[in-house]
Amino acid sequence: MEKSVDQAAFRGALSRFASGVTVVSTQHEGVDHAMTASAFTSVSLIPPLVLVCSNKGSRFHDAVRESRRWGVSILSEHGRQASAWFAHRGRPLDTQFADIPHHRSPGGLALLDDALSWLECETEAEHDGGDHLILVGRVTWAQYQDETDDPLLYYRSHYGTIIRQPESEKTAYRGGA
């Protein structure tokens, strides 16, 4: 018999994991769809793969499964309002990008201007993930910018950014056993 996990403890434990914030977009039958996602990560460098988790009950879920193409905007701290907007359920599809500065990927997907980097992906695999679908995407195009370097983070239901330490992973470890 499967042991039940206390849902409040589970949510609380996961909320202690700081994550970056992305807006993932797709286009299906000429209509843009988008969602805010913190469940995003790199999978492989060769081939270039990333994954995102999509709620099976969302409009985005059905659209991205049909289109099999999606864009990722990895948000800077300036993307906070856009993140909140695309996390809001029930917003009108036809005008959801009207007040959000954006541009198009080479494949025509909406990408947010307030981002540190952008990816365009083709779905390579789908995996069941309970109430979510795990989408693994092959990256077909990538771009980044250097003008802004402060990522938008999410931690315990709050937005934040990083405080840089003078040392990096390259200088923190000096060898030894």
PDB file of N, CA, C and O in Angstrom, residues 24-28 31 33-35 52-56 58-71 109 121-123 126 133-135:
ATOM      1  N   VAL A  24       6.572  30.098 -20.625  1.00  0.00           N
ATOM      2  CA  VAL A  24       6.636  29.152 -21.737  1.00  0.00           C
ATOM      3  C   VAL A  24       5.450  29.452 -22.647  1.00  0.00           C
ATOM      4  O   VAL A  24       4.323  29.623 -22.184  1.00  0.00           O
ATOM      5  N   SER A  25       5.716  29.520 -23.943  1.00  0.00           N
ATOM      6  CA  SER A  25       4.671  29.884 -24.904  1.00  0.00           C
ATOM      7  C   SER A  25       4.589  28.848 -26.017  1.00  0.00           C
ATOM      8  O   SER A  25       5.546  28.124 -26.295  1.00  0.00           O
ATOM      9  N   THR A  26       3.441  28.806 -26.631  1.00  0.00           N
ATOM     10  CA  THR A  26       3.241  27.978 -27.815  1.00  0.00           C
ATOM     11  C   THR A  26       2.215  28.678 -28.691  1.00  0.00           C
ATOM     12  O   THR A  26       1.607  29.678 -28.279  1.00  0.00           O
ATOM     13  N   GLN A  27       2.023  28.160 -29.875  1.00  0.00           N
ATOM     14  CA  GLN A  27       0.991  28.696 -30.759  1.00  0.00           C
ATOM     15  C   GLN A  27       0.267  27.511 -31.372  1.00  0.00           C
ATOM     16  O   GLN A  27       0.902  26.582 -31.892  1.00  0.00           O
ATOM     17  N   HIS A  28      -1.064  27.552 -31.277  1.00  0.00           N
ATOM     18  CA  HIS A  28      -1.872  26.474 -31.833  1.00  0.00           C
ATOM     19  C   HIS A  28      -3.039  27.088 -32.590  1.00  0.00           C
ATOM     20  O   HIS A  28      -3.765  27.925 -32.054  1.00  0.00           O
ATOM     21  N   VAL A  31      -3.338  30.852 -32.461  1.00  0.00           N
ATOM     22  CA  VAL A  31      -3.577  31.497 -31.172  1.00  0.00           C
ATOM     23  C   VAL A  31      -2.375  31.260 -30.261  1.00  0.00           C
ATOM     24  O   VAL A  31      -1.915  30.124 -30.113  1.00  0.00           O
ATOM     25  N   HIS A  33      -0.563  30.843 -26.746  1.00  0.00           N
ATOM     26  CA  HIS A  33      -0.842  30.347 -25.401  1.00  0.00           C
ATOM     27  C   HIS A  33       0.435  30.508 -24.593  1.00  0.00           C
ATOM     28  O   HIS A  33       1.535  30.386 -25.141  1.00  0.00           O
ATOM     29  N   ALA A  34       0.300  30.755 -23.295  1.00  0.00           N
ATOM     30  CA  ALA A  34       1.490  30.919 -22.457  1.00  0.00           C
ATOM     31  C   ALA A  34       1.160  30.555 -21.022  1.00  0.00           C
ATOM     32  O   ALA A  34      -0.006  30.577 -20.611  1.00  0.00           O
ATOM     33  N   MET A  35       2.204  30.232 -20.272  1.00  0.00           N
ATOM     34  CA  MET A  35       2.065  29.955 -18.843  1.00  0.00           C
ATOM     35  C   MET A  35       3.376  30.296 -18.151  1.00  0.00           C
ATOM     36  O   MET A  35       4.445  30.245 -18.754  1.00  0.00           O
ATOM     37  N   VAL A  52      10.004  20.992 -19.152  1.00  0.00           N
ATOM     38  CA  VAL A  52       9.063  21.839 -18.434  1.00  0.00           C
ATOM     39  C   VAL A  52       7.874  20.958 -18.063  1.00  0.00           C
ATOM     40  O   VAL A  52       7.567  19.989 -18.758  1.00  0.00           O
ATOM     41  N   CYS A  53       7.232  21.283 -16.955  1.00  0.00           N
ATOM     42  CA  CYS A  53       6.068  20.530 -16.507  1.00  0.00           C
ATOM     43  C   CYS A  53       4.822  21.375 -16.728  1.00  0.00           C
ATOM     44  O   CYS A  53       4.774  22.540 -16.335  1.00  0.00           O
ATOM     45  N   SER A  54       3.814  20.774 -17.351  1.00  0.00           N
ATOM     46  CA  SER A  54       2.577  21.467 -17.704  1.00  0.00           C
ATOM     47  C   SER A  54       1.394  20.833 -16.976  1.00  0.00           C
ATOM     48  O   SER A  54       1.216  19.611 -17.021  1.00  0.00           O
ATOM     49  N   ASN A  55       0.590  21.665 -16.323  1.00  0.00           N
ATOM     50  CA  ASN A  55      -0.603  21.195 -15.624  1.00  0.00           C
ATOM     51  C   ASN A  55      -1.592  20.627 -16.643  1.00  0.00           C
ATOM     52  O   ASN A  55      -1.984  21.308 -17.586  1.00  0.00           O
ATOM     53  N   LYS A  56      -1.998  19.383 -16.428  1.00  0.00           N
ATOM     54  CA  LYS A  56      -2.882  18.712 -17.379  1.00  0.00           C
ATOM     55  C   LYS A  56      -4.250  19.382 -17.511  1.00  0.00           C
ATOM     56  O   LYS A  56      -4.938  19.190 -18.508  1.00  0.00           O
ATOM     57  N   SER A  58      -4.781  22.659 -17.734  1.00  0.00           N
ATOM     58  CA  SER A  58      -4.681  24.018 -18.278  1.00  0.00           C
ATOM     59  C   SER A  58      -4.934  24.059 -19.782  1.00  0.00           C
ATOM     60  O   SER A  58      -4.773  23.065 -20.488  1.00  0.00           O
ATOM     61  N   ARG A  59      -5.302  25.236 -20.267  1.00  0.00           N
ATOM     62  CA  ARG A  59      -5.471  25.452 -21.711  1.00  0.00           C
ATOM     63  C   ARG A  59      -4.133  25.274 -22.425  1.00  0.00           C
ATOM     64  O   ARG A  59      -4.073  24.752 -23.532  1.00  0.00           O
ATOM     65  N   PHE A  60      -3.069  25.723 -21.772  1.00  0.00           N
ATOM     66  CA  PHE A  60      -1.732  25.616 -22.354  1.00  0.00           C
ATOM     67  C   PHE A  60      -1.392  24.153 -22.645  1.00  0.00           C
ATOM     68  O   PHE A  60      -0.821  23.832 -23.695  1.00  0.00           O
ATOM     69  N   HIS A  61      -1.732  23.281 -21.718  1.00  0.00           N
ATOM     70  CA  HIS A  61      -1.413  21.856 -21.843  1.00  0.00           C
ATOM     71  C   HIS A  61      -1.933  21.281 -23.166  1.00  0.00           C
ATOM     72  O   HIS A  61      -1.178  20.636 -23.910  1.00  0.00           O
ATOM     73  N   ASP A  62      -3.196  21.491 -23.461  1.00  0.00           N
ATOM     74  CA  ASP A  62      -3.765  20.953 -24.698  1.00  0.00           C
ATOM     75  C   ASP A  62      -3.104  21.574 -25.926  1.00  0.00           C
ATOM     76  O   ASP A  62      -2.812  20.883 -26.901  1.00  0.00           O
ATOM     77  N   ALA A  63      -2.852  22.877 -25.880  1.00  0.00           N
ATOM     78  CA  ALA A  63      -2.259  23.570 -27.026  1.00  0.00           C
ATOM     79  C   ALA A  63      -0.836  23.086 -27.297  1.00  0.00           C
ATOM     80  O   ALA A  63      -0.467  22.844 -28.455  1.00  0.00           O
ATOM     81  N   VAL A  64      -0.016  22.934 -26.259  1.00  0.00           N
ATOM     82  CA  VAL A  64       1.373  22.529 -26.472  1.00  0.00           C
ATOM     83  C   VAL A  64       1.467  21.066 -26.900  1.00  0.00           C
ATOM     84  O   VAL A  64       2.347  20.699 -27.684  1.00  0.00           O
ATOM     85  N   ARG A  65       0.554  20.237 -26.460  1.00  0.00           N
ATOM     86  CA  ARG A  65       0.558  18.837 -26.910  1.00  0.00           C
ATOM     87  C   ARG A  65       0.223  18.752 -28.398  1.00  0.00           C
ATOM     88  O   ARG A  65       0.758  17.913 -29.103  1.00  0.00           O
ATOM     89  N   GLU A  66      -0.662  19.613 -28.864  1.00  0.00           N
ATOM     90  CA  GLU A  66      -1.027  19.621 -30.285  1.00  0.00           C
ATOM     91  C   GLU A  66       0.078  20.241 -31.146  1.00  0.00           C
ATOM     92  O   GLU A  66       0.421  19.707 -32.194  1.00  0.00           O
ATOM     93  N   SER A  67       0.630  21.369 -30.702  1.00  0.00           N
ATOM     94  CA  SER A  67       1.613  22.081 -31.525  1.00  0.00           C
ATOM     95  C   SER A  67       2.983  21.410 -31.516  1.00  0.00           C
ATOM     96  O   SER A  67       3.696  21.469 -32.518  1.00  0.00           O
ATOM     97  N   ARG A  68       3.362  20.828 -30.374  1.00  0.00           N
ATOM     98  CA  ARG A  68       4.658  20.171 -30.187  1.00  0.00           C
ATOM     99  C   ARG A  68       5.840  21.119 -30.362  1.00  0.00           C
ATOM    100  O   ARG A  68       6.972  20.713 -30.551  1.00  0.00           O
ATOM    101  N   ARG A  69       5.576  22.426 -30.261  1.00  0.00           N
ATOM    102  CA  ARG A  69       6.627  23.457 -30.317  1.00  0.00           C
ATOM    103  C   ARG A  69       6.387  24.426 -29.178  1.00  0.00           C
ATOM    104  O   ARG A  69       5.243  24.760 -28.890  1.00  0.00           O
ATOM    105  N   TRP A  70       7.455  24.882 -28.541  1.00  0.00           N
ATOM    106  CA  TRP A  70       7.291  25.829 -27.454  1.00  0.00           C
ATOM    107  C   TRP A  70       8.530  26.689 -27.279  1.00  0.00           C
ATOM    108  O   TRP A  70       9.637  26.297 -27.609  1.00  0.00           O
ATOM    109  N   GLY A  71       8.271  27.909 -26.827  1.00  0.00           N
ATOM    110  CA  GLY A  71       9.335  28.860 -26.559  1.00  0.00           C
ATOM    111  C   GLY A  71       9.467  29.056 -25.060  1.00  0.00           C
ATOM    112  O   GLY A  71       8.497  28.912 -24.315  1.00  0.00           O
ATOM    113  N   LEU A 109       7.112  31.961 -32.329  1.00  0.00           N
ATOM    114  CA  LEU A 109       6.556  31.873 -30.978  1.00  0.00           C
ATOM    115  C   LEU A 109       6.806  33.165 -30.205  1.00  0.00           C
ATOM    116  O   LEU A 109       7.856  33.801 -30.363  1.00  0.00           O
ATOM    117  N   CYS A 121      11.882  25.278 -28.764  1.00  0.00           N
ATOM    118  CA  CYS A 121      12.007  23.828 -28.586  1.00  0.00           C
ATOM    119  C   CYS A 121      10.951  23.076 -29.380  1.00  0.00           C
ATOM    120  O   CYS A 121       9.874  23.596 -29.642  1.00  0.00           O
ATOM    121  N   GLU A 122      11.287  21.838 -29.717  1.00  0.00           N
ATOM    122  CA  GLU A 122      10.335  20.882 -30.287  1.00  0.00           C
ATOM    123  C   GLU A 122      10.202  19.742 -29.296  1.00  0.00           C
ATOM    124  O   GLU A 122      11.214  19.239 -28.783  1.00  0.00           O
ATOM    125  N   THR A 123       8.987  19.320 -29.019  1.00  0.00           N
ATOM    126  CA  THR A 123       8.770  18.242 -28.058  1.00  0.00           C
ATOM    127  C   THR A 123       9.416  16.962 -28.563  1.00  0.00           C
ATOM    128  O   THR A 123       9.137  16.502 -29.658  1.00  0.00           O
ATOM    129  N   GLU A 126       7.254  12.952 -23.977  1.00  0.00           N
ATOM    130  CA  GLU A 126       6.271  13.310 -22.949  1.00  0.00           C
ATOM    131  C   GLU A 126       6.260  12.192 -21.920  1.00  0.00           C
ATOM    132  O   GLU A 126       6.321  11.022 -22.275  1.00  0.00           O
ATOM    133  N   LEU A 133       2.191  17.023 -16.938  1.00  0.00           N
ATOM    134  CA  LEU A 133       2.864  16.310 -18.005  1.00  0.00           C
ATOM    135  C   LEU A 133       4.281  16.856 -18.076  1.00  0.00           C
ATOM    136  O   LEU A 133       4.480  18.075 -18.075  1.00  0.00           O
ATOM    137  N   ILE A 134       5.262  15.970 -18.113  1.00  0.00           N
ATOM    138  CA  ILE A 134       6.655  16.372 -18.242  1.00  0.00           C
ATOM    139  C   ILE A 134       6.983  16.393 -19.730  1.00  0.00           C
ATOM    140  O   ILE A 134       6.936  15.357 -20.395  1.00  0.00           O
ATOM    141  N   LEU A 135       7.270  17.577 -20.240  1.00  0.00           N
ATOM    142  CA  LEU A 135       7.611  17.747 -21.651  1.00  0.00           C
ATOM    143  C   LEU A 135       9.119  17.901 -21.777  1.00  0.00           C
ATOM    144  O   LEU A 135       9.703  18.807 -21.174  1.00  0.00           O
TER     145      LEU A 135
END
